[in-house]
PDB file of C-alpha atoms in Angstrom:
ATOM      1  CA  MET A 287     -48.505 -36.451  37.403  1.00 41.00           C
ATOM      2  CA  ARG A 288     -45.558 -35.898  35.066  1.00 48.00           C
ATOM      3  CA  PHE A 289     -47.529 -33.288  33.076  1.00 47.00           C
ATOM      4  CA  HIS A 290     -48.244 -31.409  36.309  1.00 54.00           C
ATOM      5  CA  LEU A 291     -44.560 -31.267  37.205  1.00 55.00           C
ATOM      6  CA  THR A 292     -43.641 -30.185  33.680  1.00 69.00           C
ATOM      7  CA  ALA A 293     -46.323 -27.472  33.629  1.00 72.00           C
ATOM      8  CA  SER A 294     -45.249 -26.287  37.072  1.00 80.00           C
ATOM      9  CA  SER A 295     -41.628 -26.158  35.973  1.00 85.00           C
ATOM     10  CA  ALA A 296     -42.504 -24.257  32.801  1.00 87.00           C
ATOM     11  CA  LEU A 297     -44.608 -21.781  34.778  1.00 90.00           C
ATOM     12  CA  TYR A 298     -41.763 -21.314  37.252  1.00 92.00           C
ATOM     13  CA  HIS A 299     -39.268 -20.547  34.492  1.00 92.00           C
ATOM     14  CA  LEU A 300     -41.674 -18.271  32.634  1.00 94.00           C
ATOM     15  CA  VAL A 301     -42.514 -16.179  35.718  1.00 95.00           C
ATOM     16  CA  ARG A 302     -38.885 -16.077  36.871  1.00 96.00           C
ATOM     17  CA  CYS A 303     -37.633 -14.939  33.463  1.00 96.00           C
ATOM     18  CA  GLY A 304     -40.422 -12.360  33.132  1.00 97.00           C
ATOM     19  CA  LEU A 305     -39.661 -10.872  36.534  1.00 97.00           C
ATOM     20  CA  SER A 306     -35.947 -10.869  35.737  1.00 97.00           C
ATOM     21  CA  LEU A 307     -36.555  -9.110  32.446  1.00 97.00           C
ATOM     22  CA  ALA A 308     -38.739  -6.448  34.089  1.00 96.00           C
ATOM     23  CA  PHE A 309     -35.995  -5.614  36.589  1.00 97.00           C
ATOM     24  CA  LEU A 310     -33.230  -5.816  34.017  1.00 97.00           C
ATOM     25  CA  VAL A 311     -34.983  -3.343  31.697  1.00 95.00           C
ATOM     26  CA  SER A 312     -35.914  -1.010  34.545  1.00 94.00           C
ATOM     27  CA  GLY A 313     -32.390  -0.941  35.938  1.00 96.00           C
ATOM     28  CA  ALA A 314     -30.730  -0.585  32.544  1.00 96.00           C
ATOM     29  CA  ILE A 315     -32.941   2.368  31.572  1.00 94.00           C
ATOM     30  CA  LYS A 316     -32.088   4.145  34.829  1.00 94.00           C
ATOM     31  CA  LEU A 317     -28.384   3.356  34.511  1.00 95.00           C
ATOM     32  CA  ALA A 318     -28.350   4.776  30.989  1.00 94.00           C
ATOM     33  CA  ARG A 319     -29.460   8.181  32.325  1.00 93.00           C
ATOM     34  CA  PRO A 320     -28.820   8.326  36.086  1.00 94.00           C
ATOM     35  CA  GLU A 321     -29.176  12.124  36.138  1.00 93.00           C
ATOM     36  CA  VAL A 322     -32.843  11.756  35.126  1.00 91.00           C
ATOM     37  CA  PHE A 323     -33.462   9.176  37.867  1.00 92.00           C
ATOM     38  CA  ALA A 324     -31.683  11.448  40.374  1.00 93.00           C
ATOM     39  CA  VAL A 325     -34.304  14.151  39.662  1.00 92.00           C
ATOM     40  CA  THR A 326     -37.058  11.706  40.656  1.00 90.00           C
ATOM     41  CA  ILE A 327     -35.178  10.724  43.811  1.00 92.00           C
ATOM     42  CA  LYS A 328     -34.778  14.391  44.760  1.00 93.00           C
ATOM     43  CA  ALA A 329     -38.464  15.084  44.064  1.00 91.00           C
ATOM     44  CA  LEU A 330     -39.494  12.424  46.556  1.00 91.00           C
ATOM     45  CA  GLY A 331     -37.649  14.247  49.329  1.00 91.00           C
ATOM     46  CA  LEU A 332     -36.883  11.056  51.249  1.00 92.00           C
ATOM     47  CA  VAL A 333     -33.095  11.356  51.258  1.00 93.00           C
ATOM     48  CA  PRO A 334     -30.681  14.282  51.395  1.00 95.00           C
ATOM     49  CA  GLU A 335     -30.012  15.758  47.947  1.00 94.00           C
ATOM     50  CA  ALA A 336     -26.352  14.769  48.197  1.00 95.00           C
ATOM     51  CA  LEU A 337     -27.397  11.090  48.169  1.00 96.00           C
ATOM     52  CA  ALA A 338     -29.590  11.376  45.063  1.00 95.00           C
ATOM     53  CA  GLY A 339     -26.639  11.007  42.669  1.00 95.00           C
ATOM     54  CA  PRO A 340     -25.099   7.946  44.306  1.00 96.00           C
ATOM     55  CA  LEU A 341     -28.534   6.353  44.774  1.00 96.00           C
ATOM     56  CA  SER A 342     -29.373   6.948  41.112  1.00 95.00           C
ATOM     57  CA  LEU A 343     -26.479   4.610  40.277  1.00 96.00           C
ATOM     58  CA  ALA A 344     -26.595   2.175  43.195  1.00 97.00           C
ATOM     59  CA  LEU A 345     -30.301   1.335  43.124  1.00 96.00           C
ATOM     60  CA  PRO A 346     -30.452   0.482  39.400  1.00 97.00           C
ATOM     61  CA  GLY A 347     -27.167  -1.397  39.802  1.00 97.00           C
ATOM     62  CA  VAL A 348     -28.772  -3.589  42.456  1.00 98.00           C
ATOM     63  CA  GLU A 349     -31.825  -4.042  40.203  1.00 97.00           C
ATOM     64  CA  VAL A 350     -29.676  -5.224  37.291  1.00 98.00           C
ATOM     65  CA  ALA A 351     -27.535  -7.499  39.464  1.00 97.00           C
ATOM     66  CA  ALA A 352     -30.571  -9.065  41.153  1.00 97.00           C
ATOM     67  CA  ALA A 353     -32.246  -9.528  37.754  1.00 98.00           C
ATOM     68  CA  VAL A 354     -29.226 -11.310  36.291  1.00 97.00           C
ATOM     69  CA  LEU A 355     -28.880 -13.522  39.379  1.00 96.00           C
ATOM     70  CA  LEU A 356     -32.601 -14.361  39.317  1.00 96.00           C
ATOM     71  CA  LEU A 357     -32.306 -15.191  35.628  1.00 95.00           C
ATOM     72  CA  MET A 358     -29.585 -17.684  36.587  1.00 93.00           C
ATOM     73  CA  ASP A 359     -31.831 -18.913  39.450  1.00 92.00           C
ATOM     74  CA  ILE A 360     -29.246 -18.094  42.114  1.00 92.00           C
ATOM     75  CA  ARG A 361     -30.211 -18.493  45.752  1.00 90.00           C
ATOM     76  CA  GLY A 362     -31.069 -15.181  47.455  1.00 93.00           C
ATOM     77  CA  SER A 363     -31.832 -13.235  44.284  1.00 95.00           C
ATOM     78  CA  LEU A 364     -35.607 -13.564  44.662  1.00 96.00           C
ATOM     79  CA  ALA A 365     -35.355 -12.227  48.220  1.00 96.00           C
ATOM     80  CA  VAL A 366     -33.482  -9.164  46.908  1.00 97.00           C
ATOM     81  CA  ILE A 367     -36.177  -8.619  44.259  1.00 98.00           C
ATOM     82  CA  ALA A 368     -38.884  -8.968  46.922  1.00 98.00           C
ATOM     83  CA  GLY A 369     -37.066  -6.464  49.142  1.00 97.00           C
ATOM     84  CA  LEU A 370     -36.717  -3.977  46.294  1.00 97.00           C
ATOM     85  CA  LEU A 371     -40.398  -4.326  45.464  1.00 97.00           C
ATOM     86  CA  GLY A 372     -41.304  -3.759  49.111  1.00 97.00           C
ATOM     87  CA  ILE A 373     -39.268  -0.553  49.112  1.00 95.00           C
ATOM     88  CA  PHE A 374     -40.774   0.579  45.798  1.00 95.00           C
ATOM     89  CA  VAL A 375     -44.331  -0.050  46.998  1.00 96.00           C
ATOM     90  CA  ALA A 376     -43.682   1.881  50.206  1.00 96.00           C
ATOM     91  CA  ILE A 377     -42.233   4.814  48.249  1.00 94.00           C
ATOM     92  CA  LEU A 378     -45.126   4.835  45.781  1.00 93.00           C
ATOM     93  CA  MET A 379     -47.658   4.764  48.620  1.00 94.00           C
ATOM     94  CA  TYR A 380     -45.809   7.621  50.295  1.00 94.00           C
ATOM     95  CA  ALA A 381     -45.775   9.655  47.076  1.00 92.00           C
ATOM     96  CA  LEU A 382     -49.496   9.102  46.540  1.00 91.00           C
ATOM     97  CA  ARG A 383     -50.297   9.897  50.178  1.00 92.00           C
ATOM     98  CA  MET A 384     -48.265  13.118  50.010  1.00 91.00           C
ATOM     99  CA  GLY A 385     -49.932  14.093  46.734  1.00 89.00           C
ATOM    100  CA  LEU A 386     -46.613  14.386  44.930  1.00 84.00           C
ATOM    101  CA  ASP A 387     -47.005  15.343  41.284  1.00 80.00           C
ATOM    102  CA  ILE A 388     -44.078  13.310  39.918  1.00 81.00           C
ATOM    103  CA  ASP A 389     -43.388  10.454  37.551  1.00 78.00           C
ATOM    104  CA  CYS A 390     -42.457   7.226  39.348  1.00 80.00           C
ATOM    105  CA  GLY A 391     -39.184   6.925  37.419  1.00 79.00           C
ATOM    106  CA  CYS A 392     -39.611   3.153  37.299  1.00 83.00           C
ATOM    107  CA  TYR A 393     -38.874   2.791  33.594  1.00 78.00           C
ATOM    108  CA  GLY A 394     -37.350   6.154  32.854  1.00 69.00           C
ATOM    109  CA  PRO A 395     -39.100   9.495  32.505  1.00 66.00           C
ATOM    110  CA  GLY A 396     -42.750   9.370  31.480  1.00 61.00           C
ATOM    111  CA  GLU A 397     -44.430  11.413  28.825  1.00 47.00           C
ATOM    112  CA  PRO A 398     -44.924  15.020  29.979  1.00 46.00           C
ATOM    113  CA  GLU A 399     -48.588  15.120  28.978  1.00 38.00           C
ATOM    114  CA  ARG A 400     -49.423  12.025  31.023  1.00 49.00           C
ATOM    115  CA  GLU A 401     -50.958  12.672  34.432  1.00 48.00           C
ATOM    116  CA  ALA A 402     -48.357  11.971  37.110  1.00 51.00           C
ATOM    117  CA  PHE A 403     -50.777  10.402  39.585  1.00 52.00           C
ATOM    118  CA  ALA A 404     -51.906   7.912  36.952  1.00 65.00           C
ATOM    119  CA  SER A 405     -48.237   6.987  36.571  1.00 81.00           C
ATOM    120  CA  LEU A 406     -47.855   6.469  40.320  1.00 87.00           C
ATOM    121  CA  ARG A 407     -51.053   4.435  40.608  1.00 89.00           C
ATOM    122  CA  GLY A 408     -50.136   2.377  37.566  1.00 89.00           C
ATOM    123  CA  ALA A 409     -46.693   1.724  39.009  1.00 91.00           C
ATOM    124  CA  LEU A 410     -48.276   0.640  42.300  1.00 93.00           C
ATOM    125  CA  TRP A 411     -50.520  -1.840  40.462  1.00 94.00           C
ATOM    126  CA  ARG A 412     -47.551  -3.098  38.429  1.00 95.00           C
ATOM    127  CA  ASP A 413     -45.427  -3.554  41.550  1.00 95.00           C
ATOM    128  CA  GLY A 414     -48.331  -5.343  43.233  1.00 96.00           C
ATOM    129  CA  ALA A 415     -48.494  -7.728  40.282  1.00 96.00           C
ATOM    130  CA  MET A 416     -44.749  -8.289  40.530  1.00 97.00           C
ATOM    131  CA  LEU A 417     -45.110  -9.017  44.259  1.00 97.00           C
ATOM    132  CA  ALA A 418     -47.755 -11.594  43.332  1.00 97.00           C
ATOM    133  CA  ALA A 419     -45.226 -13.088  40.892  1.00 97.00           C
ATOM    134  CA  VAL A 420     -42.647 -13.242  43.702  1.00 97.00           C
ATOM    135  CA  ALA A 421     -45.187 -15.038  45.926  1.00 96.00           C
ATOM    136  CA  ALA A 422     -45.967 -17.459  43.083  1.00 95.00           C
ATOM    137  CA  LEU A 423     -42.265 -18.200  42.614  1.00 95.00           C
ATOM    138  CA  TYR A 424     -41.825 -18.892  46.318  1.00 93.00           C
ATOM    139  CA  TRP A 425     -44.878 -21.173  46.227  1.00 92.00           C
ATOM    140  CA  LEU A 426     -43.621 -23.004  43.136  1.00 90.00           C
ATOM    141  CA  ARG A 427     -40.206 -23.404  44.754  1.00 89.00           C
ATOM    142  CA  ARG A 428     -41.834 -24.912  47.819  1.00 87.00           C
ATOM    143  CA  GLN A 429     -43.789 -27.341  45.641  1.00 83.00           C
ATOM    144  CA  ARG A 430     -40.587 -28.425  43.891  1.00 79.00           C
ATOM    145  CA  ASP A 431     -38.502 -28.526  47.105  1.00 77.00           C
ATOM    146  CA  TRP A 432     -36.144 -26.085  45.379  1.00 75.00           C
ATOM    147  CA  ARG A 433     -32.710 -25.742  46.924  1.00 72.00           C
ATOM    148  CA  GLY A 434     -31.379 -23.137  44.536  1.00 71.00           C
ATOM    149  CA  ARG A 435     -28.102 -22.710  42.842  1.00 74.00           C
ATOM    150  CA  CYS A 436     -25.242 -21.193  44.722  1.00 76.00           C
ATOM    151  CA  LEU A 437     -23.363 -18.279  43.241  1.00 72.00           C
ATOM    152  CA  SER A 438     -20.275 -20.493  43.346  1.00 68.00           C
ATOM    153  CA  ASP A 439     -21.960 -22.674  40.714  1.00 68.00           C
ATOM    154  CA  VAL A 440     -21.422 -19.757  38.338  1.00 68.00           C
ATOM    155  CA  LEU A 441     -18.497 -17.829  39.846  1.00 68.00           C
ATOM    156  CA  PRO A 442     -15.302 -19.072  41.510  1.00 63.00           C
ATOM    157  CA  ILE A 443     -16.428 -18.298  45.084  1.00 62.00           C
ATOM    158  CA  THR A 444     -17.706 -20.421  47.929  1.00 61.00           C
ATOM    159  CA  CYS A 445     -21.230 -20.352  49.285  1.00 59.00           C
ATOM    160  CA  LEU A 446     -22.044 -19.998  52.915  1.00 57.00           C
ATOM    161  CA  LYS A 447     -22.990 -23.345  54.363  1.00 52.00           C
ATOM    162  CA  GLU A 448     -26.718 -23.853  54.827  1.00 51.00           C
ATOM    163  CA  ARG A 449     -27.902 -24.352  58.356  1.00 45.00           C
ATOM    164  CA  THR A 450     -29.157 -27.855  58.955  1.00 43.00           C
TER     165      THR A 450
END
């Protein structure tokens, strides 16, 4: 039984760190060149052009923050990651449905010679795999009766009381 708990714990940490790293890299690449990400946002046509600039900073900022908090195993961070993935999947499905010939912008601009639709489909598969990782983390948390760390464990703030 002890081996099972150890293996489960190791799997939990491995998946959590991998998911954190994926979001950290994605957000950092976009933050390094927000003007490039803004072009992708504009190409989607889902928001007014005036919002593309602010979104090109805010969205990767949320990605990086959620990644760091998930890396520290802070309560609520996995829900933010799941929400972001839900939004990304919806946007990718929209782009594919509309036949948009754009790069997904997930990890910065793609190679120009690469077919854009392959990039969108690949991103959809990747996001689906990350959603499966989120589901696995929730399942592993349930198995371990995980309560989570509060942000106040790391920062000098107080957590909201849990409902009993």
